Every structure is written in structure tokens, then in C-alpha cells.
Coordinates of C-alpha atoms and ligand atoms in Angstrom, one line a residue:
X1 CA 66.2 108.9 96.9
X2 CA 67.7 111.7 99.1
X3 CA 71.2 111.6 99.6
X4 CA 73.0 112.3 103.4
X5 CA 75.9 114.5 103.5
X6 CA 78.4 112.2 104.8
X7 CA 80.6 113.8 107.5
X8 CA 83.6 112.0 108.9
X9 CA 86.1 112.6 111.5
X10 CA 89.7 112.8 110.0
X11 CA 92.5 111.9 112.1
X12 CA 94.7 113.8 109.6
X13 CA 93.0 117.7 110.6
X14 CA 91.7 116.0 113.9
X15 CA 88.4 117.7 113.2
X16 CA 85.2 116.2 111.9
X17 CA 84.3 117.6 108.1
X18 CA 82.0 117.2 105.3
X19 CA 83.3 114.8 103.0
X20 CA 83.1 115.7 99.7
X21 CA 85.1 112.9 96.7
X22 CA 87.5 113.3 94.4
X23 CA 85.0 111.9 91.9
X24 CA 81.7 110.8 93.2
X25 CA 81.8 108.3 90.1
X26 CA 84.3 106.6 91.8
X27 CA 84.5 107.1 95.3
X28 CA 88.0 105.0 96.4
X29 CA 88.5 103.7 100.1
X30 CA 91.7 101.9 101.2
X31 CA 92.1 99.6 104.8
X32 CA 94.8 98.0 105.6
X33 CA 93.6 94.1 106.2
X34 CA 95.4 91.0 107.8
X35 CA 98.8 90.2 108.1
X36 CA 97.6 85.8 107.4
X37 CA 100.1 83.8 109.9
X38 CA 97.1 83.0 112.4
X39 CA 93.2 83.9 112.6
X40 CA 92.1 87.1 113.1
X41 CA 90.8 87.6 116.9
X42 CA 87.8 89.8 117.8
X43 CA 89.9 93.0 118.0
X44 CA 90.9 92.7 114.6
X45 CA 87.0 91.9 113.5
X46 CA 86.5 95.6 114.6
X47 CA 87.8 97.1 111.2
X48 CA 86.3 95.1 109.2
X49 CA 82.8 95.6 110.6
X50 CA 83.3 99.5 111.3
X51 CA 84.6 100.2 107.4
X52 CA 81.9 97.4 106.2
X53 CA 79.3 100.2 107.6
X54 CA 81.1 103.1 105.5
X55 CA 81.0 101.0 102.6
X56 CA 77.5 100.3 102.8
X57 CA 76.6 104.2 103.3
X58 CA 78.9 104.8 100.7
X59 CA 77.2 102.8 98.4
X60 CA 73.9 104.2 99.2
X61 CA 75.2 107.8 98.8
X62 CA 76.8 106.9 95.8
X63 CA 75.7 104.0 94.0
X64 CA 77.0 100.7 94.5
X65 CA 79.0 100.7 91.2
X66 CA 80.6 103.8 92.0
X67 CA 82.7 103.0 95.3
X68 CA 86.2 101.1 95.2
X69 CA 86.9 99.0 98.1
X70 CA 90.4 97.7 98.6
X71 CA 91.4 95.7 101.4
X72 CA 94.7 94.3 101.0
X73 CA 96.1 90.7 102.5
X74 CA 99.6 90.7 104.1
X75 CA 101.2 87.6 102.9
X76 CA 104.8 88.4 103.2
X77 CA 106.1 89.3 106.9
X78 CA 108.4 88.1 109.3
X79 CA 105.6 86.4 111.4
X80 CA 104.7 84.9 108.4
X81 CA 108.2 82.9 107.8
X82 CA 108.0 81.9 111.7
X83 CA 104.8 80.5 111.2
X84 CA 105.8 78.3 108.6
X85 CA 108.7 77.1 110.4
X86 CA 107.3 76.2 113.2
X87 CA 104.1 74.5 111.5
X88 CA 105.9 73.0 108.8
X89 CA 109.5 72.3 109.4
X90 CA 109.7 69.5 107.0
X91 CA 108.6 71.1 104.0
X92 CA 110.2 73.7 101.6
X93 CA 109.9 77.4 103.1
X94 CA 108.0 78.6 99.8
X95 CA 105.4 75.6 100.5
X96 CA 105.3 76.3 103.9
X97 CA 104.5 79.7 103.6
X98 CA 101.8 78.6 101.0
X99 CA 100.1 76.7 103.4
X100 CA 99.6 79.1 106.2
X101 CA 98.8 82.3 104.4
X102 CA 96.3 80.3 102.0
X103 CA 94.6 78.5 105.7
X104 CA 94.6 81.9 107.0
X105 CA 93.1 83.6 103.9
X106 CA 90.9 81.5 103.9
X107 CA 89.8 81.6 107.0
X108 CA 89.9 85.2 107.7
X109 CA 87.4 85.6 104.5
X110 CA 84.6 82.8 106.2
X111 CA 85.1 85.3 109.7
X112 CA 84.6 88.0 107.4
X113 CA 81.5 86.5 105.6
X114 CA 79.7 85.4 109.3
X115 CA 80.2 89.2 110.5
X116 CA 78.0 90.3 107.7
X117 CA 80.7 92.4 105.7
X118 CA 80.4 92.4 102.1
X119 CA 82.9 91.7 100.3
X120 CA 85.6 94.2 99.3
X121 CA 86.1 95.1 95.7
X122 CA 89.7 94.3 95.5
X123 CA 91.4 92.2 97.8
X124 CA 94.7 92.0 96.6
X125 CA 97.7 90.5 97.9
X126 CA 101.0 91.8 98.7
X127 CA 103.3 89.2 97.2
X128 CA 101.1 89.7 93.6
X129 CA 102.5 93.5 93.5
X130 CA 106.1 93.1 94.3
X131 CA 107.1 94.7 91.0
X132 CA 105.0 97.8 92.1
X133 CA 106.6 98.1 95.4
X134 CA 110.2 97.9 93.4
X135 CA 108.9 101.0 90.9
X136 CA 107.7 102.6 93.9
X137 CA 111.4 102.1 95.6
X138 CA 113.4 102.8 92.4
X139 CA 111.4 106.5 92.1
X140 CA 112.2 107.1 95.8
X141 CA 115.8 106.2 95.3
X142 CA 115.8 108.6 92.8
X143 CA 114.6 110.9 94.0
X144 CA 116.9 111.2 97.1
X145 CA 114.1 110.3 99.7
X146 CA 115.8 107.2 100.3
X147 CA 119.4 105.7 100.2
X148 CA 121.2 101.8 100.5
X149 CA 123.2 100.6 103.6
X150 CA 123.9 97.4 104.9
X151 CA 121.9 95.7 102.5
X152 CA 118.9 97.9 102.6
X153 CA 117.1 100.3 100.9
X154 CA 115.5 102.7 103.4
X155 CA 113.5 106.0 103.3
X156 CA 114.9 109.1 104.7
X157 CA 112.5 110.9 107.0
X158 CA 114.6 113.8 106.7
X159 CA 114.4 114.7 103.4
X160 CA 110.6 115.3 103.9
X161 CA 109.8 118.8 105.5
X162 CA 106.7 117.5 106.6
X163 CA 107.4 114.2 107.5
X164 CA 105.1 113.1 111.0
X165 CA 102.0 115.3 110.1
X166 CA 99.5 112.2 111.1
X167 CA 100.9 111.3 114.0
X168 CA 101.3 114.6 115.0
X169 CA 105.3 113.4 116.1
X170 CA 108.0 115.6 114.4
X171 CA 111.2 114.1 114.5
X172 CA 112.6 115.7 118.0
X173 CA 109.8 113.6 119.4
X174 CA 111.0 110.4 117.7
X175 CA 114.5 111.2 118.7
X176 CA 113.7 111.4 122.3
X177 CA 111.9 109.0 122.5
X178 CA 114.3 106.6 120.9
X179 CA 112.9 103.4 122.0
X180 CA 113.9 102.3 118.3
X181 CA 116.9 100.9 119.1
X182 CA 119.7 103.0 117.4
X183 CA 120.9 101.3 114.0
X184 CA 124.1 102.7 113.3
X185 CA 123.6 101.8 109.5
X186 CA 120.8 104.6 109.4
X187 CA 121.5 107.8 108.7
X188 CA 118.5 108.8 111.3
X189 CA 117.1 106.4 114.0
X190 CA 113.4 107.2 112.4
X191 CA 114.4 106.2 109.1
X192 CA 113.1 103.1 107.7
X193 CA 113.3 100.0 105.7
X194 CA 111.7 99.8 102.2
X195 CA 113.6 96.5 101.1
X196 CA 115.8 94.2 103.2
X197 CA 117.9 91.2 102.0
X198 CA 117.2 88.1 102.3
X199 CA 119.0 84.7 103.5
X200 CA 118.7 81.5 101.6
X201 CA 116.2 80.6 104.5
X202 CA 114.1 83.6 103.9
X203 CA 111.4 84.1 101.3
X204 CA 112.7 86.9 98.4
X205 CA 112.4 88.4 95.6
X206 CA 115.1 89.3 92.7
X207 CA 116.0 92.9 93.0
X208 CA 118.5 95.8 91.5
X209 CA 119.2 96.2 95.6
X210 CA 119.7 92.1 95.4
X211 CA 117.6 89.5 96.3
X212 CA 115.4 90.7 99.5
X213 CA 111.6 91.6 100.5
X214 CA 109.5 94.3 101.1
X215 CA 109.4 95.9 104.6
X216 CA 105.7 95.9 106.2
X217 CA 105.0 100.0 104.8
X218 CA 105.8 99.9 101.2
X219 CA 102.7 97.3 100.3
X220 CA 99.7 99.5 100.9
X221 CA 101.6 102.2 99.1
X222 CA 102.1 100.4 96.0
X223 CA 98.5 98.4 96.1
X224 CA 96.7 101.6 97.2
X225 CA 98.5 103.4 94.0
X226 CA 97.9 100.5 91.7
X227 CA 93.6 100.5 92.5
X228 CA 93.3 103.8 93.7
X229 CA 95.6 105.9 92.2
X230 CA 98.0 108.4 93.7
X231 CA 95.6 110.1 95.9
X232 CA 92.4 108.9 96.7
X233 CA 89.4 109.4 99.3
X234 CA 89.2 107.4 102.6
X235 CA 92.0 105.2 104.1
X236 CA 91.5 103.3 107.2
X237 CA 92.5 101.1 110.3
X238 CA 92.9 100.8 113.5
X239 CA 94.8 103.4 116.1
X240 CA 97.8 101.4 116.4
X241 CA 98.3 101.6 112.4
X242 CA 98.5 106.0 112.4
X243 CA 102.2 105.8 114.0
X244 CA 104.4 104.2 112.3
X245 CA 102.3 102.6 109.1
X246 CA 100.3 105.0 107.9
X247 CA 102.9 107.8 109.0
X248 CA 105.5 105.7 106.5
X249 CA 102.8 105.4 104.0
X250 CA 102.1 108.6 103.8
X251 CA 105.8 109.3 103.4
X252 CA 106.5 106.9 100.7
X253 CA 103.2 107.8 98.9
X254 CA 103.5 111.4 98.8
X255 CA 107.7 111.6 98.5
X256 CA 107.5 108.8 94.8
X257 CA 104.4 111.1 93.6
X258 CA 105.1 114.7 94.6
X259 CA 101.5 114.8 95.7
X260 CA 100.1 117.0 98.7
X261 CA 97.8 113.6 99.9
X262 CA 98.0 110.1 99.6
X263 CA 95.0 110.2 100.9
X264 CA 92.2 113.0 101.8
X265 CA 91.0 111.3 104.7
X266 CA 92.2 108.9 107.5
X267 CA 89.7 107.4 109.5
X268 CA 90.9 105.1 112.3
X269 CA 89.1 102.4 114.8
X270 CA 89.5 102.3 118.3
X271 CA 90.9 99.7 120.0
X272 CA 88.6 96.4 121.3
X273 CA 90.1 96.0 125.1
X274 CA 89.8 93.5 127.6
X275 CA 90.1 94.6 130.8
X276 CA 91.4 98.1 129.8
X277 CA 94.1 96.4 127.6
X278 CA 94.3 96.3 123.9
X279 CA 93.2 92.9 122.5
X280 CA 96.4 91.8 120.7
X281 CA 98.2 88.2 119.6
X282 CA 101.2 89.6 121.9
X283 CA 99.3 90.2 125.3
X284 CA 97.9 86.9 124.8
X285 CA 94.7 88.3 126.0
X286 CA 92.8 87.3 122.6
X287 CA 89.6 85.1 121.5
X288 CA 89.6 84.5 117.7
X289 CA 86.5 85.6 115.6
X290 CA 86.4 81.4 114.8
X291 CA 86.7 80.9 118.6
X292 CA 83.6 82.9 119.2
X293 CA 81.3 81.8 117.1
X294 CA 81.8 78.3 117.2
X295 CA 83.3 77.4 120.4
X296 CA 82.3 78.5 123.8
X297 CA 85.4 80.9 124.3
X298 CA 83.2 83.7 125.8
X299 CA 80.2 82.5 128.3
X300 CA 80.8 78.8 127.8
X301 CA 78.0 78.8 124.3
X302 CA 79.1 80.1 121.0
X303 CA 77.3 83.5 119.2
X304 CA 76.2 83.8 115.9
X305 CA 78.5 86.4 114.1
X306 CA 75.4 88.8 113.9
X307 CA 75.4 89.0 117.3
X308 CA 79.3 90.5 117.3
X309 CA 78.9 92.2 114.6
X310 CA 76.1 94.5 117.1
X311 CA 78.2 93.8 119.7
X312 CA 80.8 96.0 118.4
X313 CA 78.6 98.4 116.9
X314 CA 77.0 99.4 119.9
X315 CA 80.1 101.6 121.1
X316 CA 81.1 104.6 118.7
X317 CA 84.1 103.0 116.3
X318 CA 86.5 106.3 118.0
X319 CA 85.7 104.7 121.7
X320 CA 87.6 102.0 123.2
X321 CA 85.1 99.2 124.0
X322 CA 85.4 96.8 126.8
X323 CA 84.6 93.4 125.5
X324 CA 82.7 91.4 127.7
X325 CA 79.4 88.3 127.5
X326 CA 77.2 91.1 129.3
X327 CA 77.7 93.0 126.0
X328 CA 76.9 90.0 123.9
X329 CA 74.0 89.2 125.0
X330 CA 72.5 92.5 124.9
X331 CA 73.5 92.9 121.3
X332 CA 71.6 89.6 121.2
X333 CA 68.6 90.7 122.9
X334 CA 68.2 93.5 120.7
X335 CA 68.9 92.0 117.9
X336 CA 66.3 89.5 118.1
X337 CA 63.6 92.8 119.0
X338 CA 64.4 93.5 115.9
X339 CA 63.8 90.4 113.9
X340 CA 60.7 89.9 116.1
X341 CA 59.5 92.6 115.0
X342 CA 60.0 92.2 111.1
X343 CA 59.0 88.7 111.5
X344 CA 56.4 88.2 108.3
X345 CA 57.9 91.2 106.3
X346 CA 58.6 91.3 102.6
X347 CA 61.5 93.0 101.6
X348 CA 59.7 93.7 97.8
X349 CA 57.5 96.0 99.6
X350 CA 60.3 98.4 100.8
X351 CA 63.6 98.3 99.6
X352 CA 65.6 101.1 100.5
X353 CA 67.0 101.0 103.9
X354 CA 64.9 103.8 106.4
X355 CA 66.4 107.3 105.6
X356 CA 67.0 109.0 109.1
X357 CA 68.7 105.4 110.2
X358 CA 71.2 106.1 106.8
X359 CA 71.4 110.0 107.8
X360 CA 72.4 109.0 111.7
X361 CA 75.0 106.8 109.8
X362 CA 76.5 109.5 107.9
X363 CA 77.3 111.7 110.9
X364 CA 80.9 109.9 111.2
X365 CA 78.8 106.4 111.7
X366 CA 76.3 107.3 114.4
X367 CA 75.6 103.7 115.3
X368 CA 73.9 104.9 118.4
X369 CA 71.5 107.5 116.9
X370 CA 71.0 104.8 114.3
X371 CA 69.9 102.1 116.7
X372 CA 67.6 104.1 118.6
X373 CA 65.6 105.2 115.1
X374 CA 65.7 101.6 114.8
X375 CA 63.9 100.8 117.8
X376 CA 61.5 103.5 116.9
X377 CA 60.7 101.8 113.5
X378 CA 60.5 98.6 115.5
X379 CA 57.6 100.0 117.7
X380 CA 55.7 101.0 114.7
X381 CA 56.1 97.7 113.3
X382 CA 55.0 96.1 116.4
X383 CA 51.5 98.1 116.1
X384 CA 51.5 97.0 112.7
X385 CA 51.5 100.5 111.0
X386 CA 51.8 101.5 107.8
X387 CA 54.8 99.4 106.3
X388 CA 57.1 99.9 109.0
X389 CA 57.7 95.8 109.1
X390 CA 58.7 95.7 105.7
X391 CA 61.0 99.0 106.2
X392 CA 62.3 97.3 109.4
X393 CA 63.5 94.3 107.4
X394 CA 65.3 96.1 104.6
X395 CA 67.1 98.5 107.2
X396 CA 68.0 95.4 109.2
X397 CA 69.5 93.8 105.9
X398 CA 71.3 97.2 104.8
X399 CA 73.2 96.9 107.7
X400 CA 74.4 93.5 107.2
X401 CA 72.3 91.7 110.2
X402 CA 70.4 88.7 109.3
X403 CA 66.0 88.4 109.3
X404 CA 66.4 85.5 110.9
X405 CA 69.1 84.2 112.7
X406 CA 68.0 84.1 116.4
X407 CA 64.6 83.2 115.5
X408 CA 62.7 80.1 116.4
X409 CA 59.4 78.7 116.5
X410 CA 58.6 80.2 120.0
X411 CA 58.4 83.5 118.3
X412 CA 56.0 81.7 115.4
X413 CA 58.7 81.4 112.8
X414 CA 57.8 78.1 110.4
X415 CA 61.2 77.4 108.7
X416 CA 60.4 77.0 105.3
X417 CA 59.9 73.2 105.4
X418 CA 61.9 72.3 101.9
X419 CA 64.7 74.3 103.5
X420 CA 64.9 72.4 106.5
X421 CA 64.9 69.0 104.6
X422 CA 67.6 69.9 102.2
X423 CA 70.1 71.4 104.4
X424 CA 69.6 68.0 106.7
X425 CA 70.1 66.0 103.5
X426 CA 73.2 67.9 102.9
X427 CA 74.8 67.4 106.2
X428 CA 74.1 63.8 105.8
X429 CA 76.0 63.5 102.2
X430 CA 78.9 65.8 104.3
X431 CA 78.9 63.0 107.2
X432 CA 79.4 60.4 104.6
X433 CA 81.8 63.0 102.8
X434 CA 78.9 62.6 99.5
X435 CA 80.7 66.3 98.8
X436 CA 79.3 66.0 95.2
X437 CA 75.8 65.7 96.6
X438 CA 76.6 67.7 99.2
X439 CA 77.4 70.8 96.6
X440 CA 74.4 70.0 94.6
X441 CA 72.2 70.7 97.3
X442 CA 74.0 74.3 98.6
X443 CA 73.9 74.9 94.5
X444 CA 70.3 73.9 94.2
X445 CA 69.2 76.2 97.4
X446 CA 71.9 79.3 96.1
X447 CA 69.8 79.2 92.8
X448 CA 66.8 80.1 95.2
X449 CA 68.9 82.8 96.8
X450 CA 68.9 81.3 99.9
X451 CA 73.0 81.2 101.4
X452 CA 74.5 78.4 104.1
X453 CA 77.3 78.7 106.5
X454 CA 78.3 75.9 108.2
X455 CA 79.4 76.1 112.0
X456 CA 80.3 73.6 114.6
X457 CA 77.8 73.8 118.0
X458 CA 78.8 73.2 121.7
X459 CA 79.3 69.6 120.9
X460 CA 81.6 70.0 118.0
X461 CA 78.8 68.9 115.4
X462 CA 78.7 70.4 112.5
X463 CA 75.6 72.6 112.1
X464 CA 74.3 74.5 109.2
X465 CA 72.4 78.1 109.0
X466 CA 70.6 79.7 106.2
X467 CA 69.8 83.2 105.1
X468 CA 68.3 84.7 101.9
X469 CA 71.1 86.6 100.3
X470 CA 71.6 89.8 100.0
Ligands
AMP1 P1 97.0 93.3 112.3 O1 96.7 91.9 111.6 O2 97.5 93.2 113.7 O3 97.8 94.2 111.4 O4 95.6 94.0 112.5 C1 94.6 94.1 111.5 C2 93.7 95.2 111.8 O5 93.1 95.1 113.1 C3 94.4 96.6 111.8 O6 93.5 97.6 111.3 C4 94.5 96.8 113.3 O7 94.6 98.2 113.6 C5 93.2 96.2 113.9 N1 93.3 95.8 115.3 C6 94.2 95.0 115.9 N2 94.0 94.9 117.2 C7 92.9 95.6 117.5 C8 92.1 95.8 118.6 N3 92.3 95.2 119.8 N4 91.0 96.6 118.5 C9 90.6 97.2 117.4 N5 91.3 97.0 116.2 C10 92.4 96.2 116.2
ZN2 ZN1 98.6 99.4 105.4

């Protein structure tokens, strides 16, 4: 197997370079994942499908053994505690809390699962690395990069000559802009909070600074240090995340360490707009991931998450992509070209994804070059050549779309029959809530390597899709 050179665009030089790892044995990637207080919408989907991509070329480059993955799970924030209030006034906060992040979790890692992503390596949560975020504090302390007032520990950007290197702001900028409204507690307006204390009403944690929490930065410091070490390969996110977070992370990182790089190189989304405004929760202007796929939120039907997962890989992850149903079902006419046209194929006969699709991918995640050598493999296959079908099918499935999913009999595809019967036996023990049976049957057809994923259709029943796992 030939191996690409992987080059990627790095916010942090603002050029596009070779990438070469720290240690190609273990090649470490960091990106920042959900804050859980509510689902994830369609905008946030774009990171996780964008970096599922690097992964996966990564692991081809590299080996899959040899490439750390760490997406971490915000479970302590502000919007958090508001959440809980609102949703659970009657219970204790902790519980409260509990019981949105763990629905939200849960939720976000189904939406995660119906895009196609794998999963991560480590997914770990904030509130599980508390005590690393207080070591992390305690060196910056000191240290001198950070002081106490009013309650707070926060980090001085001064005492950092380079502070505002990602961002490209230096602190002038920051001052003159001063829409951070002017704390008179902080020694600059820029500076900012690593711990805060806590009311009785407020989720915290014992601390030498009293009893308080985190502020949003100082977790992907501490959970990138704790998997990754002090300075790894590849961090990620979307644009709104390089000013302030990753600026602040970077800050924290490098300050507690001494090092020259938290990270080598910063690779950032663009954003997923609807009408030339950024999809966010505050704009309102949002369809949830769970919303698309199983409600008819966009077009009046709901997609299959292949189909979005396309969708938002037609545009170059840099660009800003309109989001609209015209786009949808183009990804979902090409995508079902594609399964068309590896209808019949068997993956043992070719396992290794296509080369020049994997070397399009490397150039900073060509998804457009890639897509059009796709086409060109689909042609062959089409005229039957060579084994085009069965390289067709194991491309397809390298990156993360389905053999299957939007094909019916019309294009003279026989569902396995056994398949068919159990997964309607199943949904008959789940209607009479037989979840023992139920289980037995998704454990019987898992032994086969066959996957389901349950979705609701256009009449709210609940429906059932299969696919041979990966
Ligand atoms: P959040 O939960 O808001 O912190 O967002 C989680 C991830 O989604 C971050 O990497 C954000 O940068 C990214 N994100 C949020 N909104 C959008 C959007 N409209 N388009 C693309 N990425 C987004
Ligand atoms: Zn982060």
C-alpha cells in the first residue's frame, strides 16, 4: 500500500503544508465536541463529519492502531445549569444536571453514529478531569501567568509575549475593540477566567481557590494534555472556536508547559449558513441533526443521515455552505449513482479504499476531486470492468457512506429475506415492549455483522434500517 503525503491547511501559519507527525506511531488529533444542554443541529454535524474524514485518511496513512482521536464532551457550563432549571425544577441541581447532559450524550452519540463517523478513541468528559484542570491552574498560578480576584482565578494575557498568535489579534486589537464589557476586577479587559466560584445553587467543585468550576477554556487544555500530551499533532473545530477558545487554549497550554505548541496544527471548519447566516442555537435559525433525519424539518420528508453526511461534503470544509433541500437531494441522487453502481459487489474482492480517491483526500480533504474520481470508478463499474464494482463498494464504505441505504427493489436489490423477517419480528417485540426479545434479535443479526438503527418515518412510526458493519 502506497501512502499519500497528507497536506493540510493550518490556520496557525495561514498556509497550507506537508504534514509530517510527531510520531507516526501515534499520530494524536484533538476537536473540541459538544457542549450536552440540547441536540446538536446540522451546523454542528459539520465537525464531526469533516474531522471523521481526517480520521479515516489518517488511519489509512498510518494504521488504524496508530492514530489517537479525542473528542471531548462539555458537561459543565452555564447553559448547562439553565437547562436543568428549566427542565427540571423539582429535582436536585446535581440530578438535574444528570439528566440533560446524559439525554444529550446520548443523543449527540446516535446523530454521530447515523452520519457515518466512527467513533473517536477517547471521548472524555469534562467533569471526569476536574483534578487535571486544578494541576493545570495551580502551575499557571505559579507561575505568574495567572492571579485571584473577586473570587476568580484568571489567566493573564499579558504576561505572554505572544499571546493572540492564532487569531492573528494582539492585544491593541482586543482593547479597541472592547466589546468585552470592562471588568474592573481584571487586571486587563482580555484576561480571562480559569475558575469561578460557585453559589449553593450552582454546580462546584472543592478547590484551594474555594469551591467553584472550570471556565469553558481550561477543559480541552487539561483533557488534550492528559490523552495527548503536552503538544500534539492536529487540533480542530469550527471558525467561531480560533478566537477566543483555542486562542485561550493555546495560552493556558503553552504558559503551564513552557512549550513552543500546544498543538502543531489547527485546522478549522467553516461555518454551515442559512441564508448567509451562521446556523447557531442563538439565531434560532437551526434544524437539529435528529430533526433532519427523522422528521420532515427540511422539504416536508426526512433524509437518511448518509445523505447529510454528502450533503456537507460536497462544499470544501474551509467554504461557508448554504444549506438548503436542493443540496440534499443532490447529495441523494449521487449517492444512490453510487450504490447503483456497486450493487452486487463483494467487498472480499477489494478491500482497500481506491488510491487516487485517498490521495485527493489528503490534499487538505479534497472532497471535490475525490467525488469526481468516484464517479469515474462508478463508470467503470457500470461497464462492468475489471473490479471496479468491488473497488467502488470499499471506497464507498472507507468513507463512511452506506452500500445500501437508498436502494430498493426498483434498482433489483433483493433484501436478504432472513433480514427482512427478523428486523420485522423485532419491531413487533419493541411494539409490545418484548425488549428482551427485542435485544436478542439485534444480538443475533450483530453476530452476522449486520448493524440496525432505528428511526421514526413521516408518520412517527418507528422504522428500522440495516447495514453490514464496518
Ligand atoms: P458548540 O456546541 O456550539 O460549541 O459547537 C460544537 C462544534 O460545532 C464546534 O466545533 C463549533 O465550531 C461547530 N459549529 C457550531 N455552529 C456551526 C455552524 N453553523 N457551522 C459549522 N460548524 C459549527
Ligand atoms: Zn476546546
Amino acid at each position: 500500500m502506497t501512502t499519500p503525503q497528507i497536506t493540510l491547511y493550518n490556520t496557525l501559519t495561514r498556509t497550507k503544508q506537508a504534514f509530517t507527525p510527531l510520531d507516526a506511531n501515534n499520530v494524536r488529533m484533538y476537536v473540541c465536541g459538544p457542549t450536552v444542554y440540547d441536540f446538536a443541529h446540522i451546523g454542528n454535524a459539520r465537525p464531526v463529519i469533516v474531522f471523521d474524514v481526517l480520521f479515516r485518511v489518517l488511519r489509512y496513512t498510518y494504521g488504524a492502531d496508530h492514530v489517537t482521536y479525542v473528542r471531548n464532551i462539555t458537561d459543565v457550563d452555564d447553559k448547562i445549569n439553565a437547562r436543568a432549571l428549566r427542565d427540571f425544577p423539582d429535582l436536585p441541581l446535581n440530578e438535574a444536571i444528570r439528566r440533560v447532559t446524559e439525554k444529550t450524550e446520548t443523543q449527540f452519540m446516535s446523530d454521530a453514529a447515523a452520519l457515518g463517523a466512527l467513533e473517536p478513541t477517547i471521548q472524555p468528559r469534562a467533569t471526569d478531569n476536574i483534578n487535571e484542570m486544578q494541576t493545570l491552574i495551580s502551575s499557571l498560578l505559579s507561575n505568574s501567568h495567572a492571579y485571584q480576584a473577586a473570587g476568580e482565578v484568571l489567566f493573564d494575557v499579558k504576561s505572554m509575549d505572544d499571546y493572540g498568535q492564532l487569531s492573528g489579534r494582539n492585544l491593541e486589537d482586543n482593547l479597541a475593540g472592547a466589546r468585552i464589557a470592562v471588568d474592573v476586577h481584571k487586571k486587563n479587559p482580555a484576561d480571562f477566567v480559569l475558575w469561578k466560584q460557585s453559589s449553593d445553587h450552582e454546580p462546584g467543585w472543592d478547590s484551594p481557590w474555594g469551591r467553584g468550576r472550570p471556565g469553558w477554556h481550561i477543559e480541552c487544555s487539561a483533557m488534550s494534555e492528559r490523552y495527548l500530551g503536552q503538544t500534539f499533532d492536529i487540533h480542530g473545530g469550527g471558525l467561531d472556536l480560533i478566537f477566543p477558545h483555542h486562542e485561550n487554549e493555546i495560552a493556558q497550554s503553552r504558559c503551564a508547559h513552557g512549550t513552543h505548541a500546544m498543538a502543531n496544527v489547527w485546522m478549522h471548519n467553516g461555518f454551515l449558513q442559512v441564508e448567509g447566516q451562521k446556523m447557531s442555537k442563538s439565531l434560532g435559525n437551526f434544524v437539529t441533526i435528529n430533526d433532519l433525519l427523522e422528521t420532515g424539518a427540511m422539504g416536508g420528508r426526512a433524509w437518511i443521515g448518509d445523505v447529510l453526511r454528502l450533503a456537507m461534503l460536497m462544499t470544501h470544509y474551509r467554504e461557508p455552505i448554504d444549506f438548503s433541500v436542493n443540496r440534499l437531494e443532490e447529495a441523494e441522487s449521487k449517492l444512490r449513482d453510487w450504490q447503483r453502481a456497486a450493487r452486487g459487489a463483494d467487498v472480499a474482492e477489494c478491500d482497500a479504499p481506491d488510491a487516487s480517491v485517498v490521495t485527493e483526500l489528503a490534499d487538505d480533504l479534497n472532497f471535490h476531486r475525490a467525488s469526481v474520481a468516484l464517479d469515474f470508478i462508478a463508470k467503470k463499474a457500470n461497464r462492468e470492468e475489471g473490479n471496479a464494482k468491488h473497488c467502488l463498494a470499499a471506497t464507498l464504505r472507507f468513507l463512511g457512506f452506506s452500500l445500501t441505504s437508498l436502494l430498493t427493489s426498483n434498482d433489483g436489490w433483493e433484501e436478504p429475506a432472513h433480514i427482512a423477517t427478523a428486523i420485522a419480528d423485532r419491531l413487533a417485540a419493541l411494539n409490545a415492549k418484548d425488549f428482551a426479545k427485542a435485544d436478542s434479535i439485534r444480538n443475533d443479526l450483530s453476530e452476522q455483522g449486520i448493524a440496525l438503527m432505528d428511526y421514526k418515518d413521516e408518520n412517527g412510526d418507528r422504522q428500522t434500517k440495516w447495514e453490514m458493519k464496518a
